[in-house]
Short mmCIF file of C-alpha atoms in Angstrom, two decimals:
data_model
loop_
_atom_site.label_atom_id
_atom_site.label_comp_id
_atom_site.label_asym_id
_atom_site.label_seq_id
_atom_site.Cartn_x
_atom_site.Cartn_y
_atom_site.Cartn_z
CA MET A 1 136.07 95.12 89.87
CA THR A 2 132.98 96.87 91.17
CA PRO A 3 132.13 99.89 89.02
CA GLU A 4 132.32 103.29 90.66
CA ALA A 5 129.04 104.71 91.85
CA PRO A 6 127.90 107.76 89.88
CA PRO A 7 128.48 111.08 91.65
CA ARG A 8 125.57 112.32 93.71
CA PRO A 9 124.00 115.75 93.40
CA ARG A 10 125.52 118.32 95.75
CA ALA A 11 122.19 118.96 97.47
CA GLU A 12 121.85 115.27 98.31
CA ASP A 13 125.42 115.15 99.59
CA ARG A 14 124.88 118.22 101.78
CA GLY A 15 121.68 116.70 103.15
CA ALA A 16 123.52 113.49 104.00
CA GLN A 17 126.29 115.48 105.72
CA ALA A 18 123.73 117.39 107.76
CA ALA A 19 121.97 114.17 108.80
CA VAL A 20 125.23 112.51 109.84
CA LEU A 21 126.41 115.52 111.87
CA ALA A 22 122.98 115.99 113.47
CA GLN A 23 122.84 112.39 114.67
CA TRP A 24 126.41 112.67 115.99
CA THR A 25 125.50 115.81 117.94
CA LEU A 26 122.50 114.07 119.52
CA ALA A 27 124.55 110.97 120.34
CA CYS A 28 127.22 113.16 121.98
CA CYS A 29 124.55 115.00 123.99
CA ALA A 30 123.24 111.69 125.37
CA VAL A 31 126.65 110.25 126.25
CA TRP A 32 128.17 113.37 127.81
CA ALA A 33 124.95 113.93 129.75
CA LEU A 34 125.22 110.38 131.12
CA LEU A 35 128.80 110.93 132.28
CA THR A 36 127.72 114.12 134.07
CA VAL A 37 124.57 112.65 135.59
CA LEU A 38 126.18 109.38 136.65
CA PRO A 39 128.03 110.58 139.79
CA LEU A 40 125.02 112.68 140.86
CA HIS A 41 122.67 109.71 140.55
CA LEU A 42 124.99 107.28 142.31
CA THR A 43 125.73 109.58 145.24
CA GLN A 44 122.39 111.36 145.71
CA THR A 45 119.87 108.67 144.76
CA ARG A 46 121.69 105.37 145.26
CA ARG A 47 123.90 106.73 148.08
CA LEU A 48 126.88 104.61 147.10
CA GLY A 49 130.37 105.02 148.50
CA ALA A 50 133.05 107.05 146.79
CA GLY A 51 134.94 103.91 145.70
CA THR A 52 131.97 102.38 143.88
CA VAL A 53 131.11 105.69 142.23
CA ALA A 54 134.71 106.09 141.05
CA VAL A 55 134.75 102.55 139.60
CA LEU A 56 131.53 103.05 137.62
CA VAL A 57 132.50 106.51 136.36
CA THR A 58 135.94 105.23 135.34
CA GLU A 59 134.30 102.29 133.57
CA GLY A 60 132.18 104.71 131.57
CA VAL A 61 135.12 106.89 130.56
CA VAL A 62 137.37 103.94 129.68
CA CYS A 63 134.63 102.25 127.66
CA LEU A 64 134.11 105.37 125.56
CA ARG A 65 137.75 105.32 124.51
CA LEU A 66 138.84 101.68 124.38
CA MET A 67 135.64 100.34 122.81
CA ARG A 68 136.71 102.22 119.69
CA VAL A 69 139.37 99.55 119.21
CA LEU A 70 136.66 96.86 119.04
CA ALA A 71 134.52 99.17 116.95
CA GLY A 72 137.34 99.38 114.41
CA GLN A 73 137.14 95.62 113.94
CA ALA A 74 133.40 95.88 113.32
CA LEU A 75 133.97 98.69 110.81
CA GLY A 76 136.23 96.34 108.84
CA ARG A 77 133.10 94.29 108.08
CA LEU A 78 130.32 96.89 108.01
CA ARG A 79 129.52 99.84 105.81
CA PRO A 80 129.87 103.12 107.75
CA GLY A 81 126.18 103.95 107.28
CA THR A 82 125.15 100.53 108.57
CA ALA A 83 127.50 100.92 111.55
CA ILE A 84 125.92 104.30 112.44
CA ARG A 85 122.42 102.80 112.34
CA ILE A 86 123.46 99.84 114.49
CA ALA A 87 125.21 102.20 116.92
CA LEU A 88 122.14 104.38 117.37
CA ALA A 89 119.89 101.35 117.81
CA LEU A 90 122.30 99.92 120.40
CA GLY A 91 122.41 103.25 122.21
CA ALA A 92 118.62 103.52 122.31
CA ALA A 93 118.30 99.94 123.58
CA ALA A 94 120.99 100.42 126.25
CA PHE A 95 119.44 103.61 127.60
CA GLY A 96 116.04 101.88 127.51
CA VAL A 97 117.38 99.09 129.72
CA LEU A 98 118.76 101.69 132.15
CA ALA A 99 115.36 103.42 132.21
CA VAL A 100 113.60 100.15 133.10
CA ALA A 101 116.21 99.44 135.80
CA ASP A 102 116.05 103.07 137.05
CA GLY A 103 119.83 103.33 136.81
CA HIS A 104 120.55 100.38 139.12
CA PRO A 105 124.34 100.02 139.64
CA VAL A 106 124.35 96.42 138.35
CA ALA A 107 122.51 97.48 135.22
CA LEU A 108 124.93 100.38 134.78
CA ALA A 109 127.95 98.09 135.05
CA ALA A 110 126.46 95.80 132.40
CA VAL A 111 125.22 98.49 130.01
CA LEU A 112 128.12 100.98 130.06
CA PRO A 113 130.29 98.79 127.75
CA VAL A 114 127.38 98.57 125.29
CA ILE A 115 127.00 102.37 125.29
CA GLY A 116 130.78 102.68 124.84
CA LEU A 117 130.72 100.25 121.92
CA ALA A 118 127.81 102.09 120.27
CA PHE A 119 129.51 105.46 120.72
CA GLY A 120 132.79 104.04 119.43
CA MET A 121 131.16 102.55 116.32
CA ASN A 122 129.51 105.87 115.59
CA ALA A 123 132.75 107.81 116.05
CA MET A 124 134.79 105.39 113.94
CA ALA A 125 132.21 105.37 111.14
CA LEU A 126 132.32 109.17 111.03
CA LYS A 127 136.10 109.11 110.78
CA LEU A 128 135.92 106.68 107.85
CA ILE A 129 133.35 108.92 106.15
CA ALA A 130 135.57 112.00 106.57
CA ALA A 131 138.67 110.09 105.45
CA ALA A 132 136.85 108.98 102.26
CA ALA A 133 136.11 112.58 101.28
CA PRO A 134 138.23 114.39 98.66
CA ALA A 135 141.56 115.60 100.05
CA SER A 136 140.43 119.23 100.01
CA GLY A 137 137.47 118.47 102.27
CA ARG A 138 138.93 116.06 104.81
CA THR A 139 140.07 118.63 107.35
CA LYS A 140 136.69 120.36 107.13
CA GLY A 141 134.91 117.04 107.74
CA PHE A 142 136.97 116.17 110.82
CA ALA A 143 136.63 119.73 112.13
CA ALA A 144 132.83 119.62 111.75
CA GLN A 145 132.79 116.45 113.83
CA ALA A 146 134.84 118.17 116.53
CA VAL A 147 132.33 121.03 116.60
CA ALA A 148 129.48 118.53 117.01
CA VAL A 149 131.32 116.89 119.93
CA ASN A 150 131.73 120.24 121.68
CA ILE A 151 128.09 121.16 121.13
CA GLY A 152 127.17 117.84 122.70
CA MET A 153 129.55 118.48 125.60
CA ALA A 154 128.00 121.92 126.14
CA LEU A 155 124.30 121.11 125.80
CA GLY A 156 124.12 117.48 126.92
CA PRO A 157 125.20 117.93 130.55
CA LEU A 158 122.99 120.99 131.01
CA ALA A 159 119.86 119.24 129.74
CA GLY A 160 120.75 115.91 131.37
CA VAL A 161 121.25 117.33 134.84
CA ALA A 162 118.04 119.36 134.57
CA VAL A 163 115.98 116.29 133.59
CA GLN A 164 117.61 113.97 136.13
CA GLN A 165 117.30 116.38 139.04
CA ARG A 166 113.66 117.19 138.33
CA PHE A 167 112.21 113.91 137.02
CA GLY A 168 114.68 111.21 138.08
CA MET A 169 117.13 108.84 136.45
CA ALA A 170 114.52 106.77 134.60
CA ALA A 171 113.17 109.88 132.85
CA PHE A 172 116.70 110.94 131.90
CA CYS A 173 117.45 107.51 130.41
CA LEU A 174 114.18 107.58 128.46
CA ALA A 175 115.11 111.02 127.11
CA ALA A 176 118.58 109.74 126.10
CA ALA A 177 117.01 106.71 124.39
CA GLY A 178 114.64 109.07 122.60
CA ALA A 179 117.56 111.20 121.42
CA ASN A 180 119.15 108.13 119.84
CA LEU A 181 115.88 107.18 118.15
CA VAL A 182 115.37 110.72 116.85
CA ALA A 183 118.95 110.64 115.49
CA LEU A 184 118.26 107.28 113.84
CA GLY A 185 115.40 108.65 111.73
CA PRO A 186 117.37 110.84 109.28
CA VAL A 187 120.24 108.36 108.80
CA LEU A 188 117.79 105.61 107.84
CA ALA A 189 116.75 107.73 104.88
CA VAL A 190 120.20 108.70 103.55
CA ARG A 191 123.53 107.11 102.80
CA PRO A 192 126.72 108.76 104.07
CA PRO A 193 128.21 111.59 102.00
CA GLY A 194 131.14 111.31 99.66
CA GLY A 195 130.63 107.69 98.53
CA ALA A 196 131.94 106.29 101.82
CA ASP A 197 129.18 103.70 102.06
CA ARG A 198 130.65 101.26 99.61
CA ALA A 199 131.00 97.62 100.61
CA PRO A 200 133.90 97.09 103.04
CA VAL A 201 136.96 95.24 101.88
CA GLY A 202 136.94 91.76 103.38
CA VAL A 203 140.53 91.60 104.60
CA PRO A 204 140.90 89.71 107.91
CA LEU A 205 142.04 91.84 110.82
CA ARG A 206 145.09 89.65 111.46
CA ALA A 207 146.23 90.11 107.87
CA GLN A 208 145.72 93.88 108.16
CA LEU A 209 147.80 93.99 111.34
CA LYS A 210 150.58 92.03 109.66
CA LEU A 211 150.56 94.54 106.84
CA LEU A 212 150.62 97.35 109.38
CA VAL A 213 153.80 96.01 111.00
CA ARG A 214 155.57 96.37 107.66
CA ASP A 215 153.89 99.66 106.76
CA PRO A 216 155.69 102.81 107.98
CA GLY A 217 152.85 105.10 106.85
CA PRO A 218 150.85 105.33 110.10
CA ARG A 219 153.80 105.41 112.51
CA LEU A 220 154.31 109.19 112.54
CA PRO A 221 150.55 110.01 112.76
CA LEU A 222 150.12 107.53 115.63
CA ALA A 223 153.16 108.87 117.48
CA LEU A 224 151.92 112.45 117.07
CA THR A 225 148.45 111.41 118.25
CA ALA A 226 149.84 109.83 121.43
CA LEU A 227 152.11 112.83 122.09
CA GLY A 228 149.31 115.33 121.49
CA PHE A 229 147.01 113.64 123.99
CA VAL A 230 149.81 113.22 126.55
CA LEU A 231 150.25 117.00 126.56
CA TYR A 232 146.55 117.86 126.28
CA THR A 233 145.54 115.50 129.09
CA GLN A 234 148.30 116.67 131.42
CA LEU A 235 146.89 120.17 131.11
CA PHE A 236 143.24 119.37 131.70
CA ALA A 237 143.95 116.79 134.41
CA THR A 238 145.82 119.40 136.46
CA LEU A 239 143.92 122.53 135.46
CA PRO A 240 141.32 122.23 138.26
CA LEU A 241 144.11 122.29 140.87
CA TYR A 242 145.84 125.22 139.16
CA ALA A 243 142.58 127.15 138.66
CA HIS A 244 141.61 126.62 142.29
CA GLY A 245 144.80 128.35 143.34
CA VAL A 246 144.25 131.22 140.89
CA LEU A 247 140.49 131.75 141.19
CA GLY A 248 140.16 130.73 144.83
CA GLY A 249 137.53 128.49 146.35
CA ASP A 250 134.67 130.65 145.09
CA GLY A 251 135.95 130.96 141.52
CA SER A 252 134.02 129.30 138.75
CA LEU A 253 136.11 126.59 137.10
CA GLY A 254 133.16 125.93 134.82
CA THR A 255 133.83 129.27 133.13
CA VAL A 256 137.30 128.08 132.12
CA PHE A 257 135.94 124.99 130.37
CA LEU A 258 133.07 127.01 128.89
CA VAL A 259 135.62 129.29 127.20
CA ASN A 260 137.29 126.23 125.69
CA GLY A 261 134.03 124.78 124.34
CA LEU A 262 132.63 128.05 123.00
CA LEU A 263 135.84 128.92 121.17
CA ILE A 264 135.80 125.56 119.38
CA ILE A 265 132.12 125.85 118.47
CA VAL A 266 132.51 129.39 117.10
CA LEU A 267 136.02 129.39 115.60
CA GLN A 268 136.83 125.82 114.51
CA MET A 269 135.29 126.02 111.03
CA PRO A 270 136.53 129.59 110.27
CA LEU A 271 140.03 128.50 111.31
CA VAL A 272 139.84 125.52 108.95
CA LEU A 273 138.78 127.82 106.10
CA VAL A 274 141.64 130.24 106.80
CA THR A 275 144.31 127.53 106.99
CA GLY A 276 142.89 125.97 103.83
CA ARG A 277 143.12 129.28 101.98
CA LEU A 278 146.73 129.59 103.12
CA GLY A 279 147.46 126.08 101.81
CA LEU A 280 148.95 124.80 105.09
CA SER A 281 149.65 121.07 105.15
CA PRO A 282 148.47 118.80 108.01
CA ILE A 283 152.06 118.44 109.26
CA THR A 284 152.47 122.23 109.35
CA LEU A 285 149.18 122.54 111.25
CA CYS A 286 150.40 119.93 113.75
CA VAL A 287 153.60 121.92 114.32
CA LEU A 288 151.55 125.09 114.83
CA GLY A 289 149.26 123.22 117.22
CA PHE A 290 152.18 122.03 119.33
CA ALA A 291 153.59 125.58 119.26
CA CYS A 292 150.27 126.83 120.69
CA PHE A 293 150.55 124.17 123.40
CA ALA A 294 154.06 125.38 124.26
CA ALA A 295 152.86 128.99 124.46
CA ALA A 296 149.88 127.95 126.60
CA PHE A 297 152.10 126.10 129.05
CA ALA A 298 154.42 129.11 129.20
CA CYS A 299 151.50 131.44 130.02
CA LEU A 300 150.25 129.12 132.75
CA GLY A 301 153.69 128.51 134.20
CA ALA A 302 154.87 132.12 134.16
CA GLY A 303 151.64 133.94 134.99
CA HIS A 304 149.90 133.09 138.25
CA GLY A 305 146.86 135.32 137.78
CA THR A 306 143.53 135.23 136.01
CA VAL A 307 144.98 136.74 132.82
CA GLY A 308 147.61 133.99 132.56
CA LEU A 309 144.99 131.32 133.22
CA PHE A 310 142.59 132.44 130.51
CA ALA A 311 145.40 133.26 128.05
CA GLY A 312 146.68 129.71 128.53
CA VAL A 313 143.21 128.22 128.00
CA VAL A 314 142.69 130.27 124.82
CA LEU A 315 146.09 129.22 123.43
CA VAL A 316 145.59 125.55 124.22
CA THR A 317 142.15 125.74 122.57
CA PHE A 318 143.71 127.10 119.37
CA GLY A 319 146.29 124.32 119.63
CA GLU A 320 143.49 121.80 119.93
CA MET A 321 141.64 123.26 116.93
CA LEU A 322 144.80 123.12 114.80
CA LEU A 323 146.07 119.76 115.97
CA MET A 324 143.14 117.37 116.39
CA PRO A 325 141.59 117.54 112.89
CA SER A 326 145.09 117.47 111.36
CA LEU A 327 145.95 114.27 113.24
CA ASP A 328 142.81 112.62 111.88
CA VAL A 329 143.73 113.73 108.35
CA LEU A 330 147.23 112.26 108.75
CA VAL A 331 145.86 108.95 110.06
CA GLY A 332 143.31 108.78 107.24
CA GLY A 333 145.97 109.57 104.65
CA ALA A 334 148.52 107.07 105.94
CA GLY A 335 147.47 104.28 103.56
CA PRO A 336 144.76 102.84 101.32
CA SER A 337 141.12 103.00 102.34
CA GLU A 338 140.87 99.30 103.20
CA ARG A 339 143.26 99.90 106.10
CA HIS A 340 141.49 102.99 107.50
CA ALA A 341 139.50 100.98 110.07
CA VAL A 342 142.70 99.49 111.50
CA TYR A 343 144.50 102.83 111.43
CA PHE A 344 141.74 104.63 113.31
CA SER A 345 141.47 101.76 115.81
CA LEU A 346 145.19 102.11 116.53
CA ALA A 347 144.76 105.89 116.75
CA ALA A 348 142.06 105.34 119.38
CA LEU A 349 144.45 103.06 121.27
CA ALA A 350 147.24 105.65 120.99
CA THR A 351 144.83 108.30 122.27
CA GLY A 352 143.81 106.15 125.24
CA LEU A 353 147.42 105.39 126.15
CA GLY A 354 148.33 109.07 125.80
CA GLU A 355 145.43 110.10 128.02
CA ALA A 356 146.28 107.46 130.63
CA PHE A 357 149.97 108.40 130.79
CA GLY A 358 149.25 112.12 130.61
CA SER A 359 146.71 112.15 133.43
CA PHE A 360 148.83 109.89 135.65
CA ALA A 361 152.10 111.78 135.10
CA GLY A 362 150.46 115.20 135.27
CA VAL A 363 148.63 114.56 138.54
CA ARG A 364 151.68 112.95 140.15
CA ILE A 365 153.99 115.85 139.24
CA ALA A 366 151.43 118.55 140.06
CA ASN A 367 150.91 117.07 143.53
CA ALA A 368 154.57 116.33 144.26
CA PRO A 369 156.05 118.25 147.23
CA GLY A 370 157.82 121.40 146.12
CA LEU A 371 156.55 121.29 142.53
CA GLY A 372 152.89 121.99 141.76
CA PRO A 373 151.05 122.66 138.48
CA ALA A 374 153.06 125.78 137.61
CA SER A 375 156.34 123.83 137.69
CA LEU A 376 154.76 121.12 135.53
CA TYR A 377 153.66 123.71 132.97
CA VAL A 378 157.11 125.34 132.83
CA GLY A 379 158.71 121.95 132.15
CA LEU A 380 156.13 121.06 129.51
CA ALA A 381 156.57 124.47 127.84
CA ALA A 382 160.32 123.91 127.55
CA LEU A 383 160.03 120.34 126.26
CA THR A 384 157.30 121.21 123.74
CA ALA A 385 159.21 124.26 122.51
CA VAL A 386 162.33 122.13 121.93
CA GLY A 387 160.24 119.60 119.99
CA VAL A 388 158.64 122.33 117.86
CA ALA A 389 162.05 123.89 117.15
CA ALA A 390 163.43 120.49 116.10
CA ALA A 391 160.45 119.89 113.81
CA VAL A 392 160.84 123.29 112.17
CA ALA A 393 164.57 122.72 111.71
CA LEU A 394 163.92 119.36 110.04
CA ARG A 395 161.39 120.92 107.65
CA ILE A 396 163.96 123.59 106.71
CA VAL A 397 166.97 121.26 106.40
CA ARG A 398 165.33 118.43 104.42
CA PRO A 399 164.20 120.56 101.45
CA ALA A 400 167.63 122.23 101.40
CA ARG A 401 169.37 118.85 101.10
CA SER A 402 167.05 117.51 98.42
#
């Protein structure tokens, strides 16, 4: 057996954590900026039709999610630190190609899967790093990654649109490639925190999947992941239609999403510290997260004014902050470390399926004659509340029987 690596000094570990989170923030800025800039570039500069623009934008979104499944296979053979370095190099090269091609649609179609794969490898490597941390620090690690994502979602589009509108698509792509190269610098000098950069276990993917079929450990975390994203996506897929009716044509929908992002950036880590002090388990946090979702849907369904809209957004944001890191902790704790890459790949697949079903069902119901978003939210509030009540009842009855 390979001897355990000696523990690293805390200062070195904190430096490695800072480097990993900083590169993830820069990578998120580049990718979310691209998704925002893409429709502007294709319609204003390339003057493409709505169908072509929709296809390319959809390709970008789908690649970001489903490429994580392929990235999970790569993470079964690579150290997380090596995967992050490869991901950043791939991202820099892909944006460099787009800069040379000045964002040509053919180049975009070819390069978007590469960007999705790089982003997926980076995201999966970070999940493996957080899952390898001591149990007391796992939730904090996943929560810090969520904060970095929201910072990227807040800053990336603002900077990306400003650069693209003033200097053009080639300059934006060069800036995005530069962001990846800047992010690559610190991670070349450090290894990931918490001893996660040990050699991967060489178990073939087919053998891991066969083990997974017989392993009940990840089934509940994967089911909760799919359910969480079904609910979350139904809300945000239909929120523009609902907000348009509440705020009117001149209302700023961007303010609604800004509230969501700012709350996560400011309150995610304090909330993790509070729930950790209270000793709440990941399952309990998931139940509380779903309860916040039920309350958010009730506010949106019952209240048709601005107060109901923003109360619903605040509640769903707290649900997101409670639920998402807890789901990652459950997936990471479902089995031994050599299966983490497969578990997180399946979690990415469950997330993608949940998002696809949630957006399709939500939009169809919200646009059905005689229904609308408010009716959808009332139904979701009732269903989620029943599920939360059943979960609470099970947690009360099981200990009483044992």
